[in-house]
mmCIF file of C-alpha atoms in Angstrom:
data_model
loop_
_atom_site.group_PDB
_atom_site.id
_atom_site.type_symbol
_atom_site.label_atom_id
_atom_site.label_comp_id
_atom_site.label_asym_id
_atom_site.label_seq_id
_atom_site.Cartn_x
_atom_site.Cartn_y
_atom_site.Cartn_z
ATOM 1 C CA MET A 1 -10.516 35.882 -0.070
ATOM 2 C CA SER A 2 -8.694 36.147 3.189
ATOM 3 C CA ALA A 3 -5.975 33.615 2.311
ATOM 4 C CA SER A 4 -3.146 34.349 -0.127
ATOM 5 C CA LEU A 5 -3.477 32.852 -3.544
ATOM 6 C CA ALA A 6 0.276 32.236 -3.507
ATOM 7 C CA ARG A 7 -0.282 29.874 -0.637
ATOM 8 C CA LEU A 8 -2.859 27.965 -2.582
ATOM 9 C CA GLU A 9 -0.552 27.758 -5.585
ATOM 10 C CA ARG A 10 2.158 26.179 -3.393
ATOM 11 C CA LYS A 11 -0.305 23.598 -2.250
ATOM 12 C CA LEU A 12 -1.459 22.879 -5.810
ATOM 13 C CA GLY A 13 2.138 22.727 -7.002
ATOM 14 C CA TYR A 14 1.476 25.177 -9.859
ATOM 15 C CA THR A 15 1.949 28.912 -10.272
ATOM 16 C CA PHE A 16 -0.473 30.652 -12.610
ATOM 17 C CA LYS A 17 0.871 32.983 -15.262
ATOM 18 C CA ASN A 18 -2.661 34.359 -15.673
ATOM 19 C CA GLN A 19 -4.071 35.029 -12.168
ATOM 20 C CA ASP A 20 -7.429 35.861 -13.657
ATOM 21 C CA LEU A 21 -7.836 32.288 -14.705
ATOM 22 C CA MET A 22 -7.209 31.076 -11.207
ATOM 23 C CA LEU A 23 -9.684 33.581 -9.818
ATOM 24 C CA LEU A 24 -12.260 32.461 -12.347
ATOM 25 C CA ALA A 25 -11.833 28.827 -11.375
ATOM 26 C CA LEU A 26 -12.492 29.797 -7.748
ATOM 27 C CA THR A 27 -15.675 31.749 -8.573
ATOM 28 C CA HIS A 28 -18.938 30.019 -7.837
ATOM 29 C CA ARG A 29 -22.055 30.888 -9.878
ATOM 30 C CA SER A 30 -23.626 32.413 -6.699
ATOM 31 C CA TYR A 31 -20.935 35.164 -6.706
ATOM 32 C CA ALA A 32 -21.520 37.552 -9.568
ATOM 33 C CA GLY A 33 -20.781 37.790 -13.305
ATOM 34 C CA ARG A 34 -18.589 35.128 -14.816
ATOM 35 C CA ASN A 35 -18.193 31.865 -12.893
ATOM 36 C CA ASN A 36 -16.240 28.648 -12.997
ATOM 37 C CA GLU A 37 -18.749 26.399 -14.718
ATOM 38 C CA ARG A 38 -17.137 26.400 -18.149
ATOM 39 C CA LEU A 39 -13.729 25.662 -16.636
ATOM 40 C CA GLU A 40 -15.355 22.902 -14.550
ATOM 41 C CA PHE A 41 -16.726 21.335 -17.746
ATOM 42 C CA LEU A 42 -13.252 21.394 -19.304
ATOM 43 C CA GLY A 43 -11.515 20.170 -16.158
ATOM 44 C CA ASP A 44 -13.957 17.242 -15.835
ATOM 45 C CA ALA A 45 -13.189 16.104 -19.358
ATOM 46 C CA ILE A 46 -9.455 16.378 -18.794
ATOM 47 C CA LEU A 47 -9.644 14.584 -15.436
ATOM 48 C CA ASN A 48 -11.576 11.672 -16.920
ATOM 49 C CA PHE A 49 -9.116 11.298 -19.759
ATOM 50 C CA VAL A 50 -6.007 11.497 -17.614
ATOM 51 C CA ALA A 51 -7.424 9.048 -15.081
ATOM 52 C CA GLY A 52 -8.526 6.658 -17.832
ATOM 53 C CA GLU A 53 -5.158 6.828 -19.547
ATOM 54 C CA ALA A 54 -3.272 6.156 -16.298
ATOM 55 C CA LEU A 55 -5.544 3.210 -15.459
ATOM 56 C CA PHE A 56 -5.111 1.787 -18.981
ATOM 57 C CA GLU A 57 -1.381 1.776 -18.520
ATOM 58 C CA ARG A 58 -1.335 0.645 -14.894
ATOM 59 C CA PHE A 59 -3.706 -2.375 -15.329
ATOM 60 C CA PRO A 60 -2.879 -3.922 -18.710
ATOM 61 C CA GLN A 61 -4.949 -7.029 -17.999
ATOM 62 C CA ALA A 62 -8.039 -5.189 -16.819
ATOM 63 C CA ARG A 63 -11.319 -5.354 -18.711
ATOM 64 C CA GLU A 64 -13.283 -2.296 -19.749
ATOM 65 C CA GLY A 65 -15.744 -2.697 -16.969
ATOM 66 C CA GLN A 66 -13.037 -2.886 -14.346
ATOM 67 C CA LEU A 67 -11.332 0.221 -15.714
ATOM 68 C CA SER A 68 -14.596 2.098 -15.701
ATOM 69 C CA ARG A 69 -15.183 1.065 -12.076
ATOM 70 C CA LEU A 70 -11.724 2.276 -11.020
ATOM 71 C CA ARG A 71 -12.025 5.502 -12.910
ATOM 72 C CA ALA A 72 -15.366 6.276 -11.300
ATOM 73 C CA ARG A 73 -13.778 5.787 -7.914
ATOM 74 C CA LEU A 74 -10.944 8.231 -8.795
ATOM 75 C CA VAL A 75 -13.073 11.021 -10.229
ATOM 76 C CA LYS A 76 -16.159 10.853 -7.971
ATOM 77 C CA GLY A 77 -17.157 13.939 -6.061
ATOM 78 C CA GLU A 78 -16.251 12.451 -2.706
ATOM 79 C CA THR A 79 -12.645 11.881 -3.829
ATOM 80 C CA LEU A 80 -12.278 15.354 -5.372
ATOM 81 C CA ALA A 81 -13.821 17.076 -2.383
ATOM 82 C CA ARG A 82 -11.357 15.233 -0.084
ATOM 83 C CA LEU A 83 -8.473 16.444 -2.223
ATOM 84 C CA ALA A 84 -9.925 19.968 -2.182
ATOM 85 C CA ARG A 85 -10.107 19.934 1.552
ATOM 86 C CA GLY A 86 -6.479 18.899 1.684
ATOM 87 C CA PHE A 87 -5.692 22.122 -0.218
ATOM 88 C CA ASP A 88 -7.999 24.113 2.120
ATOM 89 C CA LEU A 89 -9.727 25.111 -1.095
ATOM 90 C CA GLY A 90 -12.850 26.359 0.710
ATOM 91 C CA GLU A 91 -10.824 29.287 2.140
ATOM 92 C CA TYR A 92 -10.241 30.644 -1.423
ATOM 93 C CA LEU A 93 -13.642 30.239 -3.020
ATOM 94 C CA ARG A 94 -15.582 33.289 -4.135
ATOM 95 C CA LEU A 95 -19.181 32.648 -3.096
ATOM 96 C CA GLY A 96 -22.371 34.706 -2.999
ATOM 97 C CA SER A 97 -23.640 35.828 0.383
ATOM 98 C CA GLY A 98 -26.263 33.079 0.494
ATOM 99 C CA GLU A 99 -23.724 30.311 -0.083
ATOM 100 C CA LEU A 100 -21.392 31.883 2.483
ATOM 101 C CA LYS A 101 -24.107 31.913 5.091
ATOM 102 C CA SER A 102 -25.149 28.286 4.352
ATOM 103 C CA GLY A 103 -21.544 27.030 4.566
ATOM 104 C CA GLY A 104 -21.034 26.519 0.807
ATOM 105 C CA PHE A 105 -17.301 26.593 1.283
ATOM 106 C CA ARG A 106 -17.660 23.202 3.009
ATOM 107 C CA ARG A 107 -20.101 21.690 0.563
ATOM 108 C CA GLU A 108 -18.744 18.637 -1.231
ATOM 109 C CA SER A 109 -20.190 19.417 -4.673
ATOM 110 C CA ILE A 110 -18.879 23.021 -4.635
ATOM 111 C CA LEU A 111 -15.404 21.887 -3.588
ATOM 112 C CA ALA A 112 -15.289 19.101 -6.206
ATOM 113 C CA ASP A 113 -16.479 21.467 -8.948
ATOM 114 C CA ALA A 114 -13.854 24.067 -8.024
ATOM 115 C CA LEU A 115 -11.097 21.498 -8.164
ATOM 116 C CA GLU A 116 -12.241 20.442 -11.663
ATOM 117 C CA ALA A 117 -12.328 24.127 -12.659
ATOM 118 C CA LEU A 118 -8.729 24.508 -11.461
ATOM 119 C CA ILE A 119 -7.707 21.597 -13.643
ATOM 120 C CA GLY A 120 -9.319 23.335 -16.582
ATOM 121 C CA ALA A 121 -7.613 26.565 -15.621
ATOM 122 C CA ILE A 122 -4.165 24.936 -15.388
ATOM 123 C CA TYR A 123 -4.698 23.424 -18.852
ATOM 124 C CA GLN A 124 -5.651 26.826 -20.252
ATOM 125 C CA ASP A 125 -2.766 28.541 -18.482
ATOM 126 C CA ALA A 126 -0.203 25.949 -19.518
ATOM 127 C CA ASP A 127 -0.790 22.788 -21.485
ATOM 128 C CA MET A 128 -2.083 19.201 -21.296
ATOM 129 C CA GLN A 129 1.162 17.732 -19.961
ATOM 130 C CA THR A 130 1.160 20.139 -17.074
ATOM 131 C CA ALA A 131 -2.422 19.428 -16.224
ATOM 132 C CA ARG A 132 -1.684 15.733 -16.406
ATOM 133 C CA GLU A 133 1.276 16.040 -14.091
ATOM 134 C CA ARG A 134 -0.775 17.898 -11.508
ATOM 135 C CA ILE A 135 -3.668 15.424 -11.656
ATOM 136 C CA LEU A 136 -1.435 12.431 -11.244
ATOM 137 C CA ALA A 137 0.471 14.078 -8.400
ATOM 138 C CA TRP A 138 -2.732 14.924 -6.551
ATOM 139 C CA LEU A 139 -4.133 11.401 -7.031
ATOM 140 C CA THR A 140 -0.955 9.531 -6.075
ATOM 141 C CA ASP A 141 -2.394 8.083 -2.856
ATOM 142 C CA GLU A 142 -5.680 7.232 -4.592
ATOM 143 C CA PHE A 143 -3.887 5.329 -7.341
ATOM 144 C CA ASP A 144 -1.743 3.472 -4.788
ATOM 145 C CA GLY A 145 -4.905 2.253 -3.059
ATOM 146 C CA LEU A 146 -6.539 0.815 -6.177
ATOM 147 C CA THR A 147 -6.943 -2.894 -6.860
ATOM 148 C CA LEU A 148 -8.934 -4.892 -9.332
ATOM 149 C CA VAL A 149 -10.338 -6.844 -6.412
ATOM 150 C CA ASP A 150 -13.996 -5.858 -5.845
ATOM 151 C CA THR A 151 -15.167 -6.945 -2.366
ATOM 152 C CA ASN A 152 -18.761 -6.908 -3.594
ATOM 153 C CA LYS A 153 -17.894 -9.922 -5.789
ATOM 154 C CA ASP A 154 -17.488 -13.498 -4.659
ATOM 155 C CA PRO A 155 -13.993 -14.792 -3.548
ATOM 156 C CA LYS A 156 -13.418 -16.788 -6.720
ATOM 157 C CA THR A 157 -14.072 -13.728 -8.913
ATOM 158 C CA ARG A 158 -11.919 -11.511 -6.709
ATOM 159 C CA LEU A 159 -9.053 -14.034 -6.811
ATOM 160 C CA GLN A 160 -9.298 -14.399 -10.575
ATOM 161 C CA GLU A 161 -9.299 -10.613 -11.193
ATOM 162 C CA PHE A 162 -6.394 -10.140 -8.810
ATOM 163 C CA LEU A 163 -4.294 -12.669 -10.691
ATOM 164 C CA GLN A 164 -5.348 -11.282 -14.074
ATOM 165 C CA SER A 165 -4.214 -7.826 -12.978
ATOM 166 C CA ARG A 166 -0.757 -9.309 -12.512
ATOM 167 C CA ALA A 167 -0.713 -11.367 -15.692
ATOM 168 C CA CYS A 168 -0.607 -14.573 -13.676
ATOM 169 C CA GLU A 169 -2.148 -17.966 -14.474
ATOM 170 C CA LEU A 170 -5.655 -18.538 -13.236
ATOM 171 C CA PRO A 171 -6.160 -20.579 -10.061
ATOM 172 C CA ARG A 172 -6.804 -24.293 -10.325
ATOM 173 C CA TYR A 173 -9.405 -26.024 -8.130
ATOM 174 C CA GLU A 174 -9.444 -29.699 -7.329
ATOM 175 C CA VAL A 175 -11.875 -31.730 -5.268
ATOM 176 C CA VAL A 176 -9.631 -33.861 -3.033
ATOM 177 C CA ASP A 177 -12.252 -35.593 -0.913
ATOM 178 C CA ILE A 178 -16.024 -36.018 -0.490
ATOM 179 C CA GLN A 179 -17.335 -37.257 2.844
ATOM 180 C CA GLY A 180 -20.749 -38.117 4.154
ATOM 181 C CA GLU A 181 -23.996 -39.694 2.834
ATOM 182 C CA PRO A 182 -25.309 -38.612 -0.610
ATOM 183 C CA HIS A 183 -27.970 -36.458 1.031
ATOM 184 C CA CYS A 184 -25.448 -34.786 3.379
ATOM 185 C CA ARG A 185 -22.064 -34.503 1.762
ATOM 186 C CA THR A 186 -19.070 -32.354 2.608
ATOM 187 C CA PHE A 187 -16.718 -31.358 -0.265
ATOM 188 C CA PHE A 188 -13.048 -30.702 0.303
ATOM 189 C CA VAL A 189 -11.294 -28.556 -2.361
ATOM 190 C CA GLU A 190 -7.740 -27.390 -2.893
ATOM 191 C CA CYS A 191 -6.913 -24.162 -4.719
ATOM 192 C CA GLU A 192 -3.517 -23.876 -6.429
ATOM 193 C CA VAL A 193 -2.172 -20.379 -7.148
ATOM 194 C CA VAL A 194 1.205 -19.829 -8.820
ATOM 195 C CA LEU A 195 2.097 -17.014 -6.445
ATOM 196 C CA LEU A 196 1.776 -19.291 -3.417
ATOM 197 C CA ASN A 197 3.973 -22.152 -2.291
ATOM 198 C CA LYS A 198 1.157 -23.951 -0.594
ATOM 199 C CA LYS A 199 -2.314 -24.813 -1.831
ATOM 200 C CA SER A 200 -5.268 -23.269 0.048
ATOM 201 C CA ARG A 201 -8.093 -25.469 1.178
ATOM 202 C CA GLY A 202 -11.811 -25.115 1.603
ATOM 203 C CA GLN A 203 -14.756 -27.221 2.498
ATOM 204 C CA GLY A 204 -18.507 -26.910 2.144
ATOM 205 C CA VAL A 205 -21.791 -28.645 1.491
ATOM 206 C CA SER A 206 -21.277 -28.218 -2.274
ATOM 207 C CA ARG A 207 -18.287 -28.053 -4.562
ATOM 208 C CA ARG A 208 -19.050 -24.418 -5.352
ATOM 209 C CA ILE A 209 -19.055 -23.357 -1.720
ATOM 210 C CA ALA A 210 -15.854 -25.292 -1.007
ATOM 211 C CA GLU A 211 -14.155 -23.517 -3.933
ATOM 212 C CA GLN A 212 -15.291 -20.137 -2.681
ATOM 213 C CA VAL A 213 -13.868 -20.899 0.770
ATOM 214 C CA ALA A 214 -10.568 -22.031 -0.767
ATOM 215 C CA ALA A 215 -10.401 -18.884 -2.926
ATOM 216 C CA ALA A 216 -10.997 -16.715 0.142
ATOM 217 C CA ALA A 217 -8.200 -18.518 1.926
ATOM 218 C CA ALA A 218 -5.899 -17.871 -1.076
ATOM 219 C CA LEU A 219 -6.655 -14.184 -0.968
ATOM 220 C CA ILE A 220 -5.730 -14.068 2.670
ATOM 221 C CA ALA A 221 -2.546 -15.998 2.009
ATOM 222 C CA LEU A 222 -1.648 -13.550 -0.759
ATOM 223 C CA GLY A 223 -2.122 -10.632 1.624
ATOM 224 C CA VAL A 224 -4.834 -9.147 -0.551
ATOM 225 C CA GLU A 225 -7.436 -9.521 2.178
ATOM 226 C CA ASN A 226 -7.437 -10.222 5.875
ATOM 227 C CA GLY A 227 -9.479 -12.726 7.764
ATOM 228 C CA ASN A 228 -11.897 -9.981 8.953
ATOM 229 C CA ASP A 229 -12.948 -8.948 5.442
#
């Protein structure tokens, strides 16, 4: 490795007592002899637990499915690889000649696995609390960007989950007007949200559509989404 391990330790925010553990965590199976796969297994388990525990505490109103979705976002390979690149982890990896030639030090899966291995190594070198502190520090920005609002869901569901995450009352919808002939009606709906001083409004060819439009307007008024979402 051309780069100093001390430099990597500074980026990680942790200094290893046992340097061999750190080296092992950085050793890909293509290298030679012992590799980081066992530490990766351990680190993966620790990461999932710490992320799950933190989400459990941060979102007290979230359902199991919501927590699982958020944890998957935190621990997915893309997220870990992005963190690893921030540490310039590829510079420190011990790779076999084939992986070096094929650019393995840039490969997402290898970077993510190495970061998990480092988590396992920190746990082995110190303790669970230290590993937890490092994980939460590394994932600070990721946690700050989390929301229970899932943009793949309809506006009413997104609004309901947002309010539930903040232990607020659920929104109330009221049809305030219906215009047009029976075969061609337009429904006008108001949505009342306790966090807003003003009711949001929506209209549509059915009550359901009008409620969805009103919910979308409420999300915009709350600052959760913008008009281009």
